[in-house]
Amino acid sequence: MRTRDAGKEEIVKQKAIQMIVSQGIEGFGMNKLAKECGISVATLYIYYADKDDLIKKIGTQIGRNYFEAMIKAFSNDMPFAEGLRKQWDIRISFWETNKMEVACWEVLQNSTYGEYINQGMVDLRAIIVAFYEQAIERKDLVPISPEVFRSIAFGPLFSLLKHHAIGKKLDGTHFTLTSNVIDEAFNLVLKALTP
């Protein structure tokens, strides 16, 4: 039986992520992946049972990395403005350092794998919901539904990150996410969410 090579396995994961982003799930296959990695298809099956196993493991790992980043230096009992800004900063940092993984996560979220890979995000959702509920109890946050809270609290950030990824404003001119833009958007979100 052939042994696992951690270096080769990492190459396989990175190539798979790149291929899922560039070709989508429909264009992704084990034969293509093996060719991209310069290995035999049999080698892939040392690491993964099949294509579904590979995609689920990659999606779950990206989700786990995201979850660990989101809770680092964050507590659900933080003052609302401080905690929300911490979440924005963490999300921006994660996006900046993991662009390809974030793009892969988005592809997987909008596929039949979305529900499976989201199972690992239950803890993060619970932490954010507790943060939201405690902020309402302290009257730091206007009482709104969790769905509206998430849309207003993070929707503008996600939109700005997408513009940054594309590198263009709505009018087609160049766009880069700057600290001034982040502050402007965050202050408007805070104004909308606080009494």
GROMACS .gro file of C-alpha atoms in nm:
model
  195
    1MET     CA    1   0.000   0.000   0.000
    2ARG     CA    2   0.129   0.345  -0.094
    3THR     CA    3   0.189   0.595   0.183
    4ARG     CA    4   0.052   0.944   0.212
    5ASP     CA    5   0.281   1.232   0.121
    6ALA     CA    6   0.169   1.548   0.306
    7GLY     CA    7   0.341   1.774   0.053
    8LYS     CA    8   0.173   1.604  -0.240
    9GLU     CA    9  -0.163   1.611  -0.061
   10GLU     CA   10  -0.130   1.988  -0.011
   11ILE     CA   11  -0.052   2.034  -0.382
   12VAL     CA   12  -0.361   1.830  -0.466
   13LYS     CA   13  -0.578   2.048  -0.238
   14GLN     CA   14  -0.445   2.373  -0.380
   15LYS     CA   15  -0.484   2.259  -0.741
   16ALA     CA   16  -0.835   2.133  -0.667
   17ILE     CA   17  -0.931   2.470  -0.516
   18GLN     CA   18  -0.791   2.654  -0.819
   19MET     CA   19  -0.975   2.426  -1.060
   20ILE     CA   20  -1.307   2.453  -0.875
   21VAL     CA   21  -1.278   2.832  -0.886
   22SER     CA   22  -1.176   2.851  -1.252
   23GLN     CA   23  -1.383   2.566  -1.398
   24GLY     CA   24  -1.669   2.523  -1.154
   25ILE     CA   25  -1.777   2.195  -1.005
   26GLU     CA   26  -1.914   2.068  -1.336
   27GLY     CA   27  -1.576   2.119  -1.507
   28PHE     CA   28  -1.381   1.964  -1.223
   29GLY     CA   29  -1.282   1.598  -1.234
   30MET     CA   30  -1.033   1.360  -1.080
   31ASN     CA   31  -0.859   1.284  -1.412
   32LYS     CA   32  -0.811   1.654  -1.483
   33LEU     CA   33  -0.688   1.712  -1.129
   34ALA     CA   34  -0.433   1.431  -1.152
   35LYS     CA   35  -0.304   1.571  -1.479
   36GLU     CA   36  -0.276   1.923  -1.330
   37CYS     CA   37  -0.084   1.785  -1.033
   38GLY     CA   38   0.142   1.568  -1.246
   39ILE     CA   39   0.041   1.253  -1.061
   40SER     CA   40  -0.154   0.939  -1.140
   41VAL     CA   41  -0.525   0.920  -1.071
   42ALA     CA   42  -0.449   0.626  -0.840
   43THR     CA   43  -0.244   0.861  -0.623
   44LEU     CA   44  -0.552   1.081  -0.569
   45TYR     CA   45  -0.737   0.784  -0.426
   46ILE     CA   46  -0.476   0.752  -0.152
   47TYR     CA   47  -0.607   1.082  -0.017
   48TYR     CA   48  -0.974   1.083  -0.120
   49ALA     CA   49  -1.237   0.816  -0.180
   50ASP     CA   50  -1.379   1.000  -0.483
   51LYS     CA   51  -1.461   1.345  -0.622
   52ASP     CA   52  -1.741   1.403  -0.368
   53ASP     CA   53  -1.512   1.312  -0.078
   54LEU     CA   54  -1.245   1.550  -0.205
   55ILE     CA   55  -1.490   1.841  -0.249
   56LYS     CA   56  -1.651   1.783   0.092
   57LYS     CA   57  -1.316   1.765   0.269
   58ILE     CA   58  -1.187   2.078   0.100
   59GLY     CA   59  -1.510   2.269   0.172
   60THR     CA   60  -1.514   2.152   0.532
   61GLN     CA   61  -1.149   2.252   0.582
   62ILE     CA   62  -1.206   2.599   0.438
   63GLY     CA   63  -1.511   2.636   0.665
   64ARG     CA   64  -1.312   2.523   0.969
   65ASN     CA   65  -1.033   2.771   0.890
   66TYR     CA   66  -1.292   3.047   0.849
   67PHE     CA   67  -1.462   2.956   1.177
   68GLU     CA   68  -1.133   2.953   1.367
   69ALA     CA   69  -1.044   3.294   1.226
   70MET     CA   70  -1.388   3.440   1.309
   71ILE     CA   71  -1.371   3.349   1.678
   72LYS     CA   72  -1.009   3.446   1.730
   73ALA     CA   73  -0.997   3.752   1.957
   74PHE     CA   74  -1.378   3.776   1.946
   75SER     CA   75  -1.627   3.722   2.223
   76ASN     CA   76  -2.005   3.731   2.195
   77ASP     CA   77  -2.022   3.955   2.503
   78MET     CA   78  -1.808   4.232   2.352
   79PRO     CA   79  -1.967   4.578   2.331
   80PHE     CA   80  -2.167   4.588   2.008
   81ALA     CA   81  -1.965   4.844   1.809
   82GLU     CA   82  -1.635   4.687   1.914
   83GLY     CA   83  -1.750   4.332   1.840
   84LEU     CA   84  -1.899   4.418   1.502
   85ARG     CA   85  -1.585   4.604   1.397
   86LYS     CA   86  -1.375   4.308   1.515
   87GLN     CA   87  -1.585   4.080   1.292
   88TRP     CA   88  -1.539   4.314   0.996
   89ASP     CA   89  -1.163   4.330   1.051
   90ILE     CA   90  -1.135   3.953   1.087
   91ARG     CA   91  -1.340   3.890   0.774
   92ILE     CA   92  -1.138   4.141   0.572
   93SER     CA   93  -0.812   3.987   0.693
   94PHE     CA   94  -0.931   3.632   0.618
   95TRP     CA   95  -1.046   3.736   0.272
   96GLU     CA   96  -0.718   3.913   0.198
   97THR     CA   97  -0.502   3.618   0.302
   98ASN     CA   98  -0.724   3.342   0.158
   99LYS     CA   99  -0.863   3.482  -0.169
  100MET     CA  100  -0.862   3.155  -0.359
  101GLU     CA  101  -1.016   2.962  -0.068
  102VAL     CA  102  -1.288   3.226  -0.027
  103ALA     CA  103  -1.366   3.207  -0.400
  104CYS     CA  104  -1.383   2.826  -0.373
  105TRP     CA  105  -1.607   2.853  -0.066
  106GLU     CA  106  -1.847   3.076  -0.263
  107VAL     CA  107  -1.863   2.826  -0.549
  108LEU     CA  108  -1.930   2.542  -0.304
  109GLN     CA  109  -2.186   2.744  -0.105
  110ASN     CA  110  -2.392   2.788  -0.421
  111SER     CA  111  -2.383   2.421  -0.511
  112THR     CA  112  -2.531   2.097  -0.388
  113TYR     CA  113  -2.236   2.080  -0.144
  114GLY     CA  114  -2.345   2.399   0.034
  115GLU     CA  115  -2.562   2.231   0.294
  116TYR     CA  116  -2.297   1.972   0.377
  117ILE     CA  117  -2.013   2.220   0.424
  118ASN     CA  118  -2.235   2.457   0.623
  119GLN     CA  119  -2.289   2.193   0.891
  120GLY     CA  120  -1.951   2.287   1.034
  121MET     CA  121  -2.051   2.652   1.067
  122VAL     CA  122  -2.318   2.590   1.333
  123ASP     CA  123  -2.086   2.702   1.615
  124LEU     CA  124  -2.004   3.030   1.439
  125ARG     CA  125  -2.372   3.100   1.382
  126ALA     CA  126  -2.443   3.034   1.750
  127ILE     CA  127  -2.170   3.276   1.857
  128ILE     CA  128  -2.294   3.549   1.622
  129VAL     CA  129  -2.656   3.493   1.731
  130ALA     CA  130  -2.552   3.519   2.098
  131PHE     CA  131  -2.364   3.841   2.016
  132TYR     CA  132  -2.672   3.977   1.840
  133GLU     CA  133  -2.912   3.875   2.121
  134GLN     CA  134  -2.692   4.020   2.395
  135ALA     CA  135  -2.658   4.347   2.204
  136ILE     CA  136  -3.039   4.373   2.184
  137GLU     CA  137  -3.071   4.294   2.556
  138ARG     CA  138  -2.818   4.570   2.639
  139LYS     CA  139  -3.007   4.802   2.401
  140ASP     CA  140  -2.690   4.848   2.194
  141LEU     CA  141  -2.874   4.717   1.887
  142VAL     CA  142  -3.217   4.801   1.755
  143PRO     CA  143  -3.448   4.497   1.784
  144ILE     CA  144  -3.453   4.338   1.438
  145SER     CA  145  -3.472   3.983   1.307
  146PRO     CA  146  -3.145   3.786   1.283
  147GLU     CA  147  -3.173   3.774   0.904
  148VAL     CA  148  -3.209   4.152   0.875
  149PHE     CA  149  -2.925   4.197   1.124
  150ARG     CA  150  -2.692   3.976   0.919
  151SER     CA  151  -2.790   4.149   0.593
  152ILE     CA  152  -2.728   4.498   0.728
  153ALA     CA  153  -2.427   4.411   0.947
  154PHE     CA  154  -2.231   4.218   0.684
  155GLY     CA  155  -2.397   4.274   0.345
  156PRO     CA  156  -2.215   4.603   0.276
  157LEU     CA  157  -1.883   4.447   0.370
  158PHE     CA  158  -1.935   4.149   0.138
  159SER     CA  159  -2.036   4.384  -0.143
  160LEU     CA  160  -1.722   4.595  -0.096
  161LEU     CA  161  -1.505   4.282  -0.089
  162LYS     CA  162  -1.658   4.170  -0.420
  163HIS     CA  163  -1.587   4.510  -0.576
  164HIS     CA  164  -1.232   4.484  -0.445
  165ALA     CA  165  -1.192   4.135  -0.591
  166ILE     CA  166  -1.312   4.255  -0.931
  167GLY     CA  167  -1.112   4.577  -0.897
  168LYS     CA  168  -1.390   4.793  -1.036
  169LYS     CA  169  -1.649   5.041  -0.918
  170LEU     CA  170  -2.003   5.034  -1.054
  171ASP     CA  171  -1.900   5.283  -1.324
  172GLY     CA  172  -1.616   5.056  -1.437
  173THR     CA  173  -1.333   5.263  -1.296
  174HIS     CA  174  -1.068   5.113  -1.068
  175PHE     CA  175  -1.164   5.027  -0.710
  176THR     CA  176  -0.948   4.928  -0.415
  177LEU     CA  177  -1.083   4.870  -0.067
  178THR     CA  178  -0.917   5.126   0.158
  179SER     CA  179  -0.943   5.194   0.529
  180ASN     CA  180  -1.140   5.513   0.451
  181VAL     CA  181  -1.397   5.318   0.251
  182ILE     CA  182  -1.420   5.054   0.523
  183ASP     CA  183  -1.468   5.320   0.791
  184GLU     CA  184  -1.732   5.501   0.585
  185ALA     CA  185  -1.932   5.183   0.528
  186PHE     CA  186  -1.890   5.059   0.885
  187ASN     CA  187  -2.006   5.390   1.033
  188LEU     CA  188  -2.319   5.384   0.817
  189VAL     CA  189  -2.391   5.024   0.921
  190LEU     CA  190  -2.341   5.113   1.285
  191LYS     CA  191  -2.571   5.414   1.248
  192ALA     CA  192  -2.840   5.192   1.093
  193LEU     CA  193  -2.816   4.927   1.365
  194THR     CA  194  -2.784   5.129   1.684
  195PRO     CA  195  -3.060   5.317   1.869
   0.00000   0.00000   0.00000
